[in-house]
Amino acid sequence: MKQDKPLILVTNDDGISAPGIRALIAVMAEIGTVVIVAPDSPQSATGHSITINDTLYINKISKENDIIQEYSTSGTPVDCVKLAVNEILKRKPDLCVSGINHGSNSSINVIYSGTMSAAVEAGIEGIPAIGFSLLDYSWNADFEPIKSFIRTIALEVLENGLPESVILNVNFPKLAKKEIKGIKICRQAKALWIEKFDKRQTPQGRDYYWLAGEFVNQDNGEDTDEWALANGYVSVVPVQFDLTAHHAIQQLNTWKWNEIANNN
Amino acid sequence: MKQDKPLILVTNDDGISAPGIRALIAVMAEIGTVVIVAPDSPQSATGHSITINDTLYINKISKENDIIQEYSTSGTPVDCVKLAVNEILKRKPDLCVSGINHGSNSSINVIYSGTMSAAVEAGIEGIPAIGFSLLDYSWNADFEPIKSFIRTIALEVLENGLPESVILNVNFPKLAKKEIKGIKICRQAKALWIEKFDKRQTPQGRDYYWLAGEFVNQDNGEDTDEWALANGYVSVVPVQFDLTAHHAIQQLNTWKWNEIANNN
């Protein structure tokens, strides 16, 4: 019977020992054959970084007869997906899930997120993929209230597939289960981080900086992920990796590009 | 007169000493007041990575009275933009240019590219931004044939601005200037990398991997950047950071999300 189970690749960006991935593994083990390939150390905010100027290592953590096969790598979350598909699984899994991230990946955070970049990489490779994040940055975040949502979203994706070249970015509010009002399909809110670097000095007197900042939502739309999360809903944003601003092509074509070229 | 000149931030991902950024600086110095804030070492393929779990250092390279102010940082290309705007310039520049990258950032490469991620970060912060890349990976690439194109594209953007939340991804074919046919506004081609990891052993006998792969263009469209570049044109793709797959929202809303939520 085991071969009828879906093959599910689990990864994250908080590192293989994070409680968030442990919760995700527990849910996925109920519905499929699980293989874990995750970074050996925290890789938050690594975005779609890949390792091209350095070597990559794979460490097998599970024993040969363990039901769940588990590997850590020295790479980024995106490296983990590439290594998993090409070197460890040697085939595409039926589903790739990333997370559960300790902290929000809503709105503009999607672009900085290692969790989402791993899911997007799987999507680029044609694998149905979902990133899960909980709006709680603490290591001791409580993932219990959201486990059943994750289970059913994963089962729906396994059953229905996803639209071509679309990845799901799922964020959960930090609420008790009974306080979660439901699931909303959303668009990414227009938001950004306003940096406030924290300037300090080394014991030797050299200046250095910590990146800090304030998240600013500039979007009042009630169809956004920020609205959904602030109002007690699970937000689901379909994400694409065609970054073309198609709406801008016509406007840019009104510029005199050939004259520009000819004047050179 | 100097204060009437536009303030131009120059960055890249190949590191501050790369010939590509030197060529870009030379062009920008003709049209504005230039400040360089670039990584102190190569950061290719770092994507939209930012440094949140480590310290950041800034090194001032230029002398106080130098016309061009130059800084290297220990951070990623995106960190460089954040540090430039918030700590070095203390204001938004009138233009941010990134590159010239040694190698292509066309089609799916946009998502892995540190060069483009720096430009996208500037775009998120509301700064007109352009990433420039030449389809020549060599350190000794010849940037002379493309300098006048870069000059006029930058001048056009300074004069016209860019559509809201749009960044330009400009790629140049490796051709003599007279062989370049012109400039084409394009969409990002559907393409991906098929990995072939190169497995080796350390002198101590431990397996390790180098990421290698083959670029596969799956898109025959003549409106794509890959087509333009293969046919002797400069490709200009308008890029956005709203990753929402808006076309998929309606389809996903046909799923029974409330039933899913209620069954939990």
Short mmCIF file of C-alpha atoms in Angstrom, two decimals:
data_model
loop_
_atom_site.label_atom_id
_atom_site.label_comp_id
_atom_site.label_asym_id
_atom_site.label_seq_id
_atom_site.Cartn_x
_atom_site.Cartn_y
_atom_site.Cartn_z
CA MET A 1 0.00 0.00 0.00
CA LYS A 2 2.87 2.32 0.82
CA GLN A 3 3.63 3.10 -2.83
CA ASP A 4 0.11 4.51 -3.26
CA LYS A 5 0.80 7.19 -0.72
CA PRO A 6 1.86 10.55 -2.12
CA LEU A 7 5.55 11.38 -1.82
CA ILE A 8 5.85 14.61 0.15
CA LEU A 9 9.03 16.71 0.37
CA VAL A 10 9.23 18.83 3.52
CA THR A 11 11.65 21.74 3.88
CA ASN A 12 11.90 25.09 5.64
CA ASP A 13 14.22 28.03 6.30
CA ASP A 14 14.40 27.97 10.09
CA GLY A 15 16.59 24.87 9.97
CA ILE A 16 15.89 21.18 10.37
CA SER A 17 15.56 21.26 14.14
CA ALA A 18 12.99 24.06 14.30
CA PRO A 19 9.68 23.22 16.04
CA GLY A 20 7.81 24.55 12.98
CA ILE A 21 9.14 21.89 10.62
CA ARG A 22 8.59 19.23 13.27
CA ALA A 23 4.90 20.20 13.40
CA LEU A 24 4.70 20.12 9.60
CA ILE A 25 6.33 16.68 9.46
CA ALA A 26 3.82 15.35 11.98
CA VAL A 27 0.92 16.49 9.80
CA MET A 28 2.41 15.24 6.54
CA ALA A 29 3.27 11.82 8.00
CA GLU A 30 -0.49 11.22 8.33
CA ILE A 31 -1.11 11.67 4.62
CA GLY A 32 1.97 10.58 2.72
CA THR A 33 5.47 9.19 2.53
CA VAL A 34 7.59 11.99 3.93
CA VAL A 35 11.15 12.91 3.01
CA ILE A 36 12.71 15.86 4.80
CA VAL A 37 15.51 17.87 3.20
CA ALA A 38 16.14 21.05 5.16
CA PRO A 39 18.99 23.43 6.00
CA ASP A 40 21.31 22.34 8.80
CA SER A 41 21.10 25.84 10.32
CA PRO A 42 18.69 28.80 10.28
CA GLN A 43 18.40 30.47 6.87
CA SER A 44 15.72 33.08 7.47
CA ALA A 45 15.43 35.84 4.90
CA THR A 46 17.77 34.14 2.46
CA GLY A 47 15.23 34.75 -0.29
CA HIS A 48 15.83 32.81 -3.49
CA SER A 49 19.54 32.50 -2.74
CA ILE A 50 21.39 29.52 -4.21
CA THR A 51 24.92 28.26 -3.61
CA ILE A 52 27.02 28.54 -6.75
CA ASN A 53 30.37 29.65 -5.37
CA ASP A 54 30.66 27.11 -2.59
CA THR A 55 30.35 23.39 -1.98
CA LEU A 56 27.20 21.66 -0.73
CA TYR A 57 27.01 18.83 1.80
CA ILE A 58 24.18 16.41 2.55
CA ASN A 59 23.89 14.72 5.94
CA LYS A 60 21.60 11.73 6.29
CA ILE A 61 19.99 11.93 9.69
CA SER A 62 17.51 9.05 9.64
CA LYS A 63 18.45 5.39 9.86
CA GLU A 64 17.99 3.09 6.86
CA ASN A 65 14.77 1.51 8.19
CA ASP A 66 13.15 4.64 9.55
CA ILE A 67 9.73 5.32 8.07
CA ILE A 68 10.55 9.00 7.60
CA GLN A 69 13.75 9.74 5.70
CA GLU A 70 15.49 12.87 6.88
CA TYR A 71 18.43 14.84 5.48
CA SER A 72 20.04 18.14 6.36
CA THR A 73 22.15 20.11 3.90
CA SER A 74 24.66 22.94 4.15
CA GLY A 75 22.69 24.87 1.54
CA THR A 76 19.88 27.38 1.39
CA PRO A 77 16.20 26.40 1.30
CA VAL A 78 16.27 26.60 -2.52
CA ASP A 79 19.42 24.44 -2.61
CA CYS A 80 17.55 21.90 -0.44
CA VAL A 81 14.77 21.59 -3.01
CA LYS A 82 17.26 21.20 -5.86
CA LEU A 83 19.30 18.61 -3.94
CA ALA A 84 16.16 16.75 -2.90
CA VAL A 85 14.73 16.44 -6.40
CA ASN A 86 18.00 15.69 -8.18
CA GLU A 87 20.18 13.80 -5.70
CA ILE A 88 18.04 12.40 -2.89
CA LEU A 89 14.61 11.55 -4.31
CA LYS A 90 15.83 11.28 -7.91
CA ARG A 91 12.27 12.16 -8.93
CA LYS A 92 9.71 14.90 -8.44
CA PRO A 93 7.69 14.52 -5.24
CA ASP A 94 3.89 14.76 -5.47
CA LEU A 95 3.89 17.74 -3.13
CA CYS A 96 6.43 20.06 -1.55
CA VAL A 97 5.57 21.82 1.70
CA SER A 98 7.78 24.42 3.34
CA GLY A 99 7.63 25.70 6.90
CA ILE A 100 5.91 26.03 9.23
CA ASN A 101 7.74 29.34 9.38
CA HIS A 102 8.14 30.97 12.76
CA GLY A 103 6.78 34.37 11.71
CA SER A 104 4.82 36.05 8.94
CA ASN A 105 5.48 35.63 5.24
CA SER A 106 2.50 37.73 4.21
CA SER A 107 2.58 40.64 1.73
CA ILE A 108 6.10 41.83 0.76
CA ASN A 109 7.70 39.30 3.13
CA VAL A 110 7.15 36.69 0.44
CA ILE A 111 10.09 38.15 -1.48
CA TYR A 112 12.59 37.91 1.42
CA SER A 113 11.36 34.57 2.69
CA GLY A 114 13.48 31.46 2.44
CA THR A 115 10.38 29.41 3.31
CA MET A 116 8.46 30.76 0.33
CA SER A 117 11.49 30.69 -1.98
CA ALA A 118 11.83 26.95 -1.37
CA ALA A 119 8.17 26.50 -2.29
CA VAL A 120 8.58 28.75 -5.34
CA GLU A 121 11.61 26.72 -6.47
CA ALA A 122 9.49 23.57 -6.28
CA GLY A 123 6.83 25.38 -8.30
CA ILE A 124 9.40 26.33 -10.95
CA GLU A 125 10.27 22.64 -11.18
CA GLY A 126 6.61 21.75 -11.72
CA ILE A 127 5.88 20.38 -8.23
CA PRO A 128 2.66 21.44 -6.41
CA ALA A 129 4.01 23.48 -3.53
CA ILE A 130 2.78 25.31 -0.44
CA GLY A 131 4.55 27.52 2.08
CA PHE A 132 3.06 27.67 5.59
CA SER A 133 3.80 30.41 8.11
CA LEU A 134 2.44 31.29 11.55
CA LEU A 135 2.36 34.88 12.77
CA ASP A 136 4.43 34.04 15.82
CA TYR A 137 8.20 34.57 15.69
CA SER A 138 8.93 32.74 18.92
CA TRP A 139 10.73 29.41 18.95
CA ASN A 140 8.03 28.11 21.31
CA ALA A 141 5.15 29.08 19.01
CA ASP A 142 2.08 26.85 19.36
CA PHE A 143 1.43 25.09 16.06
CA GLU A 144 -1.38 22.85 17.38
CA PRO A 145 -4.27 25.20 16.44
CA ILE A 146 -3.29 25.19 12.75
CA LYS A 147 -2.37 21.55 12.15
CA SER A 148 -5.81 20.49 10.94
CA PHE A 149 -5.97 23.43 8.52
CA ILE A 150 -2.59 22.43 7.10
CA ARG A 151 -3.74 18.84 6.74
CA THR A 152 -6.83 19.72 4.77
CA ILE A 153 -5.14 22.35 2.58
CA ALA A 154 -2.44 19.81 1.67
CA LEU A 155 -5.08 17.16 0.92
CA GLU A 156 -7.01 19.60 -1.27
CA VAL A 157 -3.88 20.44 -3.25
CA LEU A 158 -3.02 16.75 -3.64
CA GLU A 159 -6.55 16.10 -4.92
CA ASN A 160 -7.06 19.15 -7.15
CA GLY A 161 -3.54 20.11 -8.12
CA LEU A 162 -2.74 23.80 -8.46
CA PRO A 163 -3.14 26.16 -11.41
CA GLU A 164 -0.05 26.03 -13.64
CA SER A 165 2.98 27.87 -12.24
CA VAL A 166 1.13 28.84 -9.05
CA ILE A 167 2.37 28.27 -5.49
CA LEU A 168 0.31 28.84 -2.34
CA ASN A 169 1.52 31.22 0.36
CA VAL A 170 -0.48 30.30 3.46
CA ASN A 171 -0.25 32.44 6.60
CA PHE A 172 -1.99 31.76 9.89
CA PRO A 173 -3.02 34.31 12.51
CA LYS A 174 -1.80 33.64 16.04
CA LEU A 175 -5.17 32.61 17.42
CA ALA A 176 -6.81 29.75 19.22
CA LYS A 177 -8.37 27.29 16.79
CA LYS A 178 -11.94 28.27 17.58
CA GLU A 179 -11.11 31.94 16.98
CA ILE A 180 -9.95 31.30 13.40
CA LYS A 181 -12.85 32.40 11.20
CA GLY A 182 -11.93 30.50 8.05
CA ILE A 183 -9.73 30.62 4.95
CA LYS A 184 -9.57 33.52 2.50
CA ILE A 185 -7.98 33.59 -0.96
CA CYS A 186 -6.16 36.93 -1.06
CA ARG A 187 -3.83 39.14 -2.99
CA GLN A 188 -0.47 40.28 -1.58
CA ALA A 189 -0.95 43.57 0.30
CA LYS A 190 1.11 46.59 -0.76
CA ALA A 191 3.46 46.96 2.15
CA LEU A 192 7.12 47.48 2.90
CA TRP A 193 9.66 47.59 5.67
CA ILE A 194 10.93 50.97 6.81
CA GLU A 195 14.46 50.30 8.00
CA LYS A 196 15.90 51.61 11.19
CA PHE A 197 19.43 50.28 11.42
CA ASP A 198 20.66 49.76 14.95
CA LYS A 199 24.22 51.17 14.98
CA ARG A 200 26.59 49.76 17.58
CA GLN A 201 30.32 49.49 18.22
CA THR A 202 32.48 46.43 18.55
CA PRO A 203 34.61 46.16 21.71
CA GLN A 204 37.43 47.41 19.45
CA GLY A 205 35.47 50.54 18.55
CA ARG A 206 34.41 49.69 15.01
CA ASP A 207 30.89 50.64 13.92
CA TYR A 208 28.53 47.91 12.88
CA TYR A 209 24.82 47.63 12.16
CA TRP A 210 21.88 45.39 12.85
CA LEU A 211 19.08 45.46 10.33
CA ALA A 212 15.87 46.39 12.09
CA GLY A 213 12.73 47.96 10.83
CA GLU A 214 9.05 48.55 11.00
CA PHE A 215 6.51 46.84 8.79
CA VAL A 216 4.22 49.37 7.13
CA ASN A 217 1.03 48.24 5.39
CA GLN A 218 0.05 50.86 2.81
CA ASP A 219 -2.94 48.90 1.54
CA ASN A 220 -6.49 49.23 2.87
CA GLY A 221 -7.93 46.58 0.55
CA GLU A 222 -10.15 44.00 2.20
CA ASP A 223 -9.00 41.44 -0.38
CA THR A 224 -5.42 41.44 0.93
CA ASP A 225 -3.57 38.94 3.08
CA GLU A 226 -2.91 41.60 5.71
CA TRP A 227 -6.64 42.31 6.06
CA ALA A 228 -7.48 38.61 6.29
CA LEU A 229 -4.89 37.96 8.99
CA ALA A 230 -5.85 41.05 11.00
CA ASN A 231 -9.46 39.89 10.89
CA GLY A 232 -8.94 36.34 12.06
CA TYR A 233 -8.70 34.49 8.76
CA VAL A 234 -6.07 32.19 7.30
CA SER A 235 -4.69 33.97 4.22
CA VAL A 236 -3.95 32.02 1.04
CA VAL A 237 -2.17 33.99 -1.70
CA PRO A 238 -1.53 32.33 -5.05
CA VAL A 239 2.06 33.26 -5.95
CA GLN A 240 3.71 33.27 -9.38
CA PHE A 241 7.32 33.40 -10.56
CA ASP A 242 6.65 35.25 -13.79
CA LEU A 243 7.78 38.65 -12.50
CA THR A 244 6.87 40.46 -15.73
CA ALA A 245 4.81 43.59 -15.09
CA HIS A 246 2.63 42.79 -18.11
CA HIS A 247 0.52 45.92 -17.57
CA ALA A 248 3.60 48.11 -18.08
CA ILE A 249 4.66 46.74 -21.46
CA GLN A 250 2.29 48.92 -23.48
CA GLN A 251 3.33 52.08 -21.65
CA LEU A 252 7.04 51.36 -22.08
CA ASN A 253 6.49 50.73 -25.77
CA THR A 254 5.41 54.38 -26.16
CA TRP A 255 9.00 55.40 -25.35
CA LYS A 256 11.14 56.06 -28.39
CA TRP A 257 13.37 53.03 -27.98
CA ASN A 258 14.47 52.83 -31.60
CA GLU A 259 15.50 56.46 -31.60
CA ILE A 260 17.40 55.78 -28.41
CA ALA A 261 19.12 52.88 -30.06
CA ASN A 262 19.85 54.80 -33.24
CA ASN A 263 21.27 57.80 -31.43
CA ASN A 264 23.88 55.61 -29.83
CA MET B 1 25.38 73.27 -10.40
CA LYS B 2 26.26 69.98 -8.72
CA GLN B 3 23.07 69.86 -6.69
CA ASP B 4 21.01 69.89 -9.89
CA LYS B 5 22.55 66.65 -10.97
CA PRO B 6 20.55 63.53 -10.19
CA LEU B 7 21.80 61.43 -7.28
CA ILE B 8 22.54 57.96 -8.57
CA LEU B 9 23.10 54.91 -6.36
CA VAL B 10 25.21 52.21 -8.00
CA THR B 11 25.36 48.66 -6.70
CA ASN B 12 25.86 45.11 -7.96
CA ASP B 13 26.23 41.50 -6.88
CA ASP B 14 29.63 40.63 -8.33
CA GLY B 15 31.32 42.76 -5.67
CA ILE B 16 32.68 46.27 -5.64
CA SER B 17 35.85 45.48 -7.56
CA ALA B 18 34.17 43.75 -10.51
CA PRO B 19 34.84 45.26 -13.94
CA GLY B 20 31.08 45.36 -14.58
CA ILE B 21 30.36 47.85 -11.81
CA ARG B 22 33.41 49.90 -12.84
CA ALA B 23 31.93 50.24 -16.33
CA LEU B 24 28.55 51.22 -14.87
CA ILE B 25 30.15 53.82 -12.61
CA ALA B 26 31.95 55.35 -15.59
CA VAL B 27 28.67 55.78 -17.45
CA MET B 28 26.74 57.15 -14.47
CA ALA B 29 29.47 59.65 -13.59
CA GLU B 30 28.68 61.40 -16.90
CA ILE B 31 25.07 62.03 -15.94
CA GLY B 32 24.82 62.40 -12.20
CA THR B 33 26.32 62.50 -8.73
CA VAL B 34 27.32 58.92 -8.09
CA VAL B 35 27.43 57.06 -4.80
CA ILE B 36 28.53 53.44 -4.86
CA VAL B 37 27.42 51.01 -2.16
CA ALA B 38 28.27 47.47 -3.16
CA PRO B 39 29.16 44.14 -1.55
CA ASP B 40 32.78 43.72 -0.48
CA SER B 41 32.85 40.26 -2.09
CA PRO B 42 30.98 38.40 -4.84
CA GLN B 43 27.33 37.71 -4.01
CA SER B 44 26.06 36.11 -7.18
CA ALA B 45 22.75 34.25 -6.94
CA THR B 46 22.00 35.55 -3.46
CA GLY B 47 18.51 36.47 -4.64
CA HIS B 48 16.58 38.75 -2.32
CA SER B 49 18.62 37.62 0.67
CA ILE B 50 18.98 40.03 3.59
CA THR B 51 21.14 39.83 6.70
CA ILE B 52 19.01 39.57 9.82
CA ASN B 53 20.99 37.11 11.92
CA ASP B 54 24.39 38.73 11.54
CA THR B 55 26.10 42.09 11.84
CA LEU B 56 26.69 44.46 8.93
CA TYR B 57 29.80 46.53 8.30
CA ILE B 58 30.33 49.54 6.04
CA ASN B 59 33.76 50.43 4.69
CA LYS B 60 34.30 53.88 3.20
CA ILE B 61 36.66 53.48 0.28
CA SER B 62 36.74 56.98 -1.22
CA LYS B 63 38.51 59.96 0.32
CA GLU B 64 36.50 62.88 1.72
CA ASN B 65 37.07 65.12 -1.30
CA ASP B 66 36.64 62.51 -4.01
CA ILE B 67 33.93 63.36 -6.52
CA ILE B 68 32.58 59.83 -6.41
CA GLN B 69 31.78 58.48 -2.97
CA GLU B 70 32.34 54.78 -2.63
CA TYR B 71 31.45 52.27 0.08
CA SER B 72 31.65 48.53 0.39
CA THR B 73 29.54 46.55 2.85
CA SER B 74 29.66 43.07 4.32
CA GLY B 75 26.04 42.56 3.29
CA THR B 76 24.09 41.24 0.34
CA PRO B 77 23.08 43.42 -2.62
CA VAL B 78 19.70 44.06 -0.97
CA ASP B 79 21.44 44.98 2.29
CA CYS B 80 23.55 47.45 0.29
CA VAL B 81 20.46 49.27 -0.96
CA LYS B 82 18.95 49.39 2.53
CA LEU B 83 22.22 50.64 4.07
CA ALA B 84 22.69 53.19 1.27
CA VAL B 85 19.25 54.72 1.59
CA ASN B 86 19.06 54.69 5.38
CA GLU B 87 22.62 55.13 6.65
CA ILE B 88 24.81 56.50 3.88
CA LEU B 89 22.69 58.77 1.68
CA LYS B 90 20.05 59.41 4.33
CA ARG B 91 17.64 60.02 1.47
CA LYS B 92 16.25 58.28 -1.58
CA PRO B 93 18.47 58.60 -4.64
CA ASP B 94 16.87 59.72 -7.92
CA LEU B 95 17.93 56.49 -9.58
CA CYS B 96 19.39 53.15 -8.56
CA VAL B 97 21.34 51.12 -11.09
CA SER B 98 22.66 47.63 -10.44
CA GLY B 99 25.28 45.72 -12.40
CA ILE B 100 26.63 45.48 -14.95
CA ASN B 101 26.26 41.81 -14.16
CA HIS B 102 28.80 39.43 -15.62
CA GLY B 103 26.26 37.02 -17.11
CA SER B 104 22.59 36.77 -18.01
CA ASN B 105 19.72 37.74 -15.75
CA SER B 106 17.08 37.07 -18.38
CA SER B 107 13.94 34.95 -17.90
CA ILE B 108 13.90 32.87 -14.67
CA ASN B 109 17.39 34.10 -13.72
CA VAL B 110 15.71 37.28 -12.46
CA ILE B 111 14.55 35.36 -9.40
CA TYR B 112 18.02 34.10 -8.39
CA SER B 113 19.86 37.29 -9.27
CA GLY B 114 21.43 39.48 -6.62
CA THR B 115 21.82 42.20 -9.25
CA MET B 116 18.10 42.29 -9.95
CA SER B 117 17.14 41.83 -6.29
CA ALA B 118 19.06 45.00 -5.42
CA ALA B 119 17.15 46.85 -8.13
CA VAL B 120 13.85 45.33 -6.96
CA GLU B 121 14.59 46.41 -3.39
CA ALA B 122 15.11 49.97 -4.62
CA GLY B 123 11.81 49.66 -6.48
CA ILE B 124 10.04 48.51 -3.31
CA GLU B 125 11.40 51.64 -1.62
CA GLY B 126 9.97 53.82 -4.40
CA ILE B 127 13.24 54.53 -6.24
CA PRO B 128 13.36 54.25 -10.07
CA ALA B 129 15.65 51.27 -10.58
CA ILE B 130 17.33 49.35 -13.38
CA GLY B 131 19.38 46.18 -13.42
CA PHE B 132 21.89 45.76 -16.25
CA SER B 133 23.42 42.45 -17.31
CA LEU B 134 25.66 41.35 -20.15
CA LEU B 135 25.49 37.83 -21.55
CA ASP B 136 29.16 37.21 -20.86
CA TYR B 137 30.15 35.47 -17.63
CA SER B 138 33.86 36.17 -17.97
CA TRP B 139 35.65 38.59 -15.66
CA ASN B 140 37.22 40.17 -18.76
CA ALA B 141 33.89 40.77 -20.49
CA ASP B 142 33.90 43.78 -22.85
CA PHE B 143 31.41 46.35 -21.60
CA GLU B 144 32.36 49.06 -24.12
CA PRO B 145 29.75 48.11 -26.77
CA ILE B 146 26.85 48.60 -24.33
CA LYS B 147 27.87 51.75 -22.46
CA SER B 148 26.00 54.17 -24.71
CA PHE B 149 22.82 52.07 -24.48
CA ILE B 150 23.08 52.14 -20.70
CA ARG B 151 23.58 55.89 -20.73
CA THR B 152 20.50 56.59 -22.80
CA ILE B 153 18.27 54.08 -20.95
CA ALA B 154 19.26 55.70 -17.64
CA LEU B 155 18.59 59.18 -19.05
CA GLU B 156 15.18 58.08 -20.33
CA VAL B 157 14.23 56.70 -16.93
CA LEU B 158 15.44 59.86 -15.19
CA GLU B 159 13.33 61.94 -17.57
CA ASN B 160 10.16 59.83 -17.74
CA GLY B 161 10.22 57.97 -14.46
CA LEU B 162 8.94 54.40 -14.43
CA PRO B 163 5.41 53.03 -14.06
CA GLU B 164 4.55 52.58 -10.37
CA SER B 165 6.19 49.57 -8.72
CA VAL B 166 8.01 48.61 -11.92
CA ILE B 167 11.76 47.92 -12.25
CA LEU B 168 13.62 47.39 -15.52
CA ASN B 169 15.57 44.20 -16.14
CA VAL B 170 17.93 45.04 -19.03
CA ASN B 171 20.03 42.31 -20.65
CA PHE B 172 22.55 42.80 -23.43
CA PRO B 173 23.62 40.24 -26.02
CA LYS B 174 27.36 39.64 -26.32
CA LEU B 175 27.76 41.43 -29.63
CA ALA B 176 29.76 44.20 -31.22
CA LYS B 177 27.91 47.51 -30.97
CA LYS B 178 27.07 47.65 -34.66
CA GLU B 179 25.57 44.16 -34.49
CA ILE B 180 23.04 45.14 -31.79
CA LYS B 181 19.74 45.60 -33.63
CA GLY B 182 17.95 47.72 -31.05
CA ILE B 183 15.96 47.57 -27.83
CA LYS B 184 12.88 45.40 -27.26
CA ILE B 185 10.37 45.57 -24.41
CA CYS B 186 9.77 41.92 -23.53
CA ARG B 187 8.13 39.53 -21.15
CA GLN B 188 10.12 37.06 -19.07
CA ALA B 189 10.47 33.80 -21.02
CA LYS B 190 9.22 30.57 -19.44
CA ALA B 191 12.46 28.78 -18.71
CA LEU B 192 14.19 26.89 -15.94
CA TRP B 193 17.46 25.31 -14.93
CA ILE B 194 17.72 21.53 -15.06
CA GLU B 195 20.21 20.68 -12.35
CA LYS B 196 23.06 18.29 -12.75
CA PHE B 197 24.91 18.26 -9.45
CA ASP B 198 28.60 17.54 -9.76
CA LYS B 199 29.37 15.03 -6.99
CA ARG B 200 32.95 14.95 -5.70
CA GLN B 201 34.88 13.79 -2.67
CA THR B 202 36.94 15.78 -0.21
CA PRO B 203 40.52 14.61 0.34
CA GLN B 204 39.09 13.00 3.51
CA GLY B 205 36.57 11.00 1.49
CA ARG B 206 33.39 12.91 2.25
CA ASP B 207 30.92 13.48 -0.58
CA TYR B 208 30.13 17.03 -1.58
CA TYR B 209 28.31 18.68 -4.46
CA TRP B 210 28.67 21.60 -6.83
CA LEU B 211 25.48 23.03 -8.21
CA ALA B 212 25.59 22.88 -11.99
CA GLY B 213 22.88 22.80 -14.54
CA GLU B 214 21.56 23.45 -17.96
CA PHE B 215 19.34 26.38 -18.86
CA VAL B 216 16.25 25.21 -20.72
CA ASN B 217 14.02 27.70 -22.52
CA GLN B 218 10.52 26.21 -22.85
CA ASP B 219 9.05 29.31 -24.48
CA ASN B 220 8.89 29.92 -28.23
CA GLY B 221 7.26 33.34 -27.91
CA GLU B 222 8.84 36.11 -29.98
CA ASP B 223 7.84 38.63 -27.29
CA THR B 224 10.23 37.11 -24.74
CA ASP B 225 13.60 38.29 -23.49
CA GLU B 226 15.22 35.05 -24.63
CA TRP B 227 14.00 35.59 -28.18
CA ALA B 228 15.18 39.20 -28.21
CA LEU B 229 18.64 38.31 -26.96
CA ALA B 230 19.02 35.38 -29.34
CA ASN B 231 18.09 37.69 -32.20
CA GLY B 232 20.52 40.50 -31.46
CA TYR B 233 18.31 42.83 -29.42
CA VAL B 234 18.74 44.37 -25.99
CA SER B 235 15.91 42.95 -23.85
CA VAL B 236 14.04 45.19 -21.40
CA VAL B 237 11.58 43.39 -19.10
CA PRO B 238 9.42 45.43 -16.73
CA VAL B 239 9.55 43.56 -13.41
CA GLN B 240 7.11 43.75 -10.50
CA PHE B 241 7.26 42.67 -6.87
CA ASP B 242 3.57 41.92 -6.48
CA LEU B 243 3.93 38.16 -6.80
CA THR B 244 0.18 37.52 -6.62
CA ALA B 245 -1.03 35.22 -9.38
CA HIS B 246 -4.16 37.35 -9.81
CA HIS B 247 -5.47 35.10 -12.58
CA ALA B 248 -5.60 32.15 -10.16
CA ILE B 249 -7.73 33.80 -7.48
CA GLN B 250 -11.05 33.07 -9.18
CA GLN B 251 -10.16 29.43 -9.75
CA LEU B 252 -9.04 28.91 -6.16
CA ASN B 253 -12.26 30.48 -4.92
CA THR B 254 -14.19 27.61 -6.50
CA TRP B 255 -12.61 25.28 -3.95
CA LYS B 256 -14.75 24.60 -0.89
CA TRP B 257 -12.58 26.53 1.55
CA ASN B 258 -15.29 27.14 4.12
CA GLU B 259 -16.18 23.49 4.20
CA ILE B 260 -12.50 22.74 4.66
CA ALA B 261 -12.36 25.16 7.53
CA ASN B 262 -15.57 23.86 9.11
CA ASN B 263 -14.51 20.24 8.92
CA ASN B 264 -11.46 21.00 11.00
#
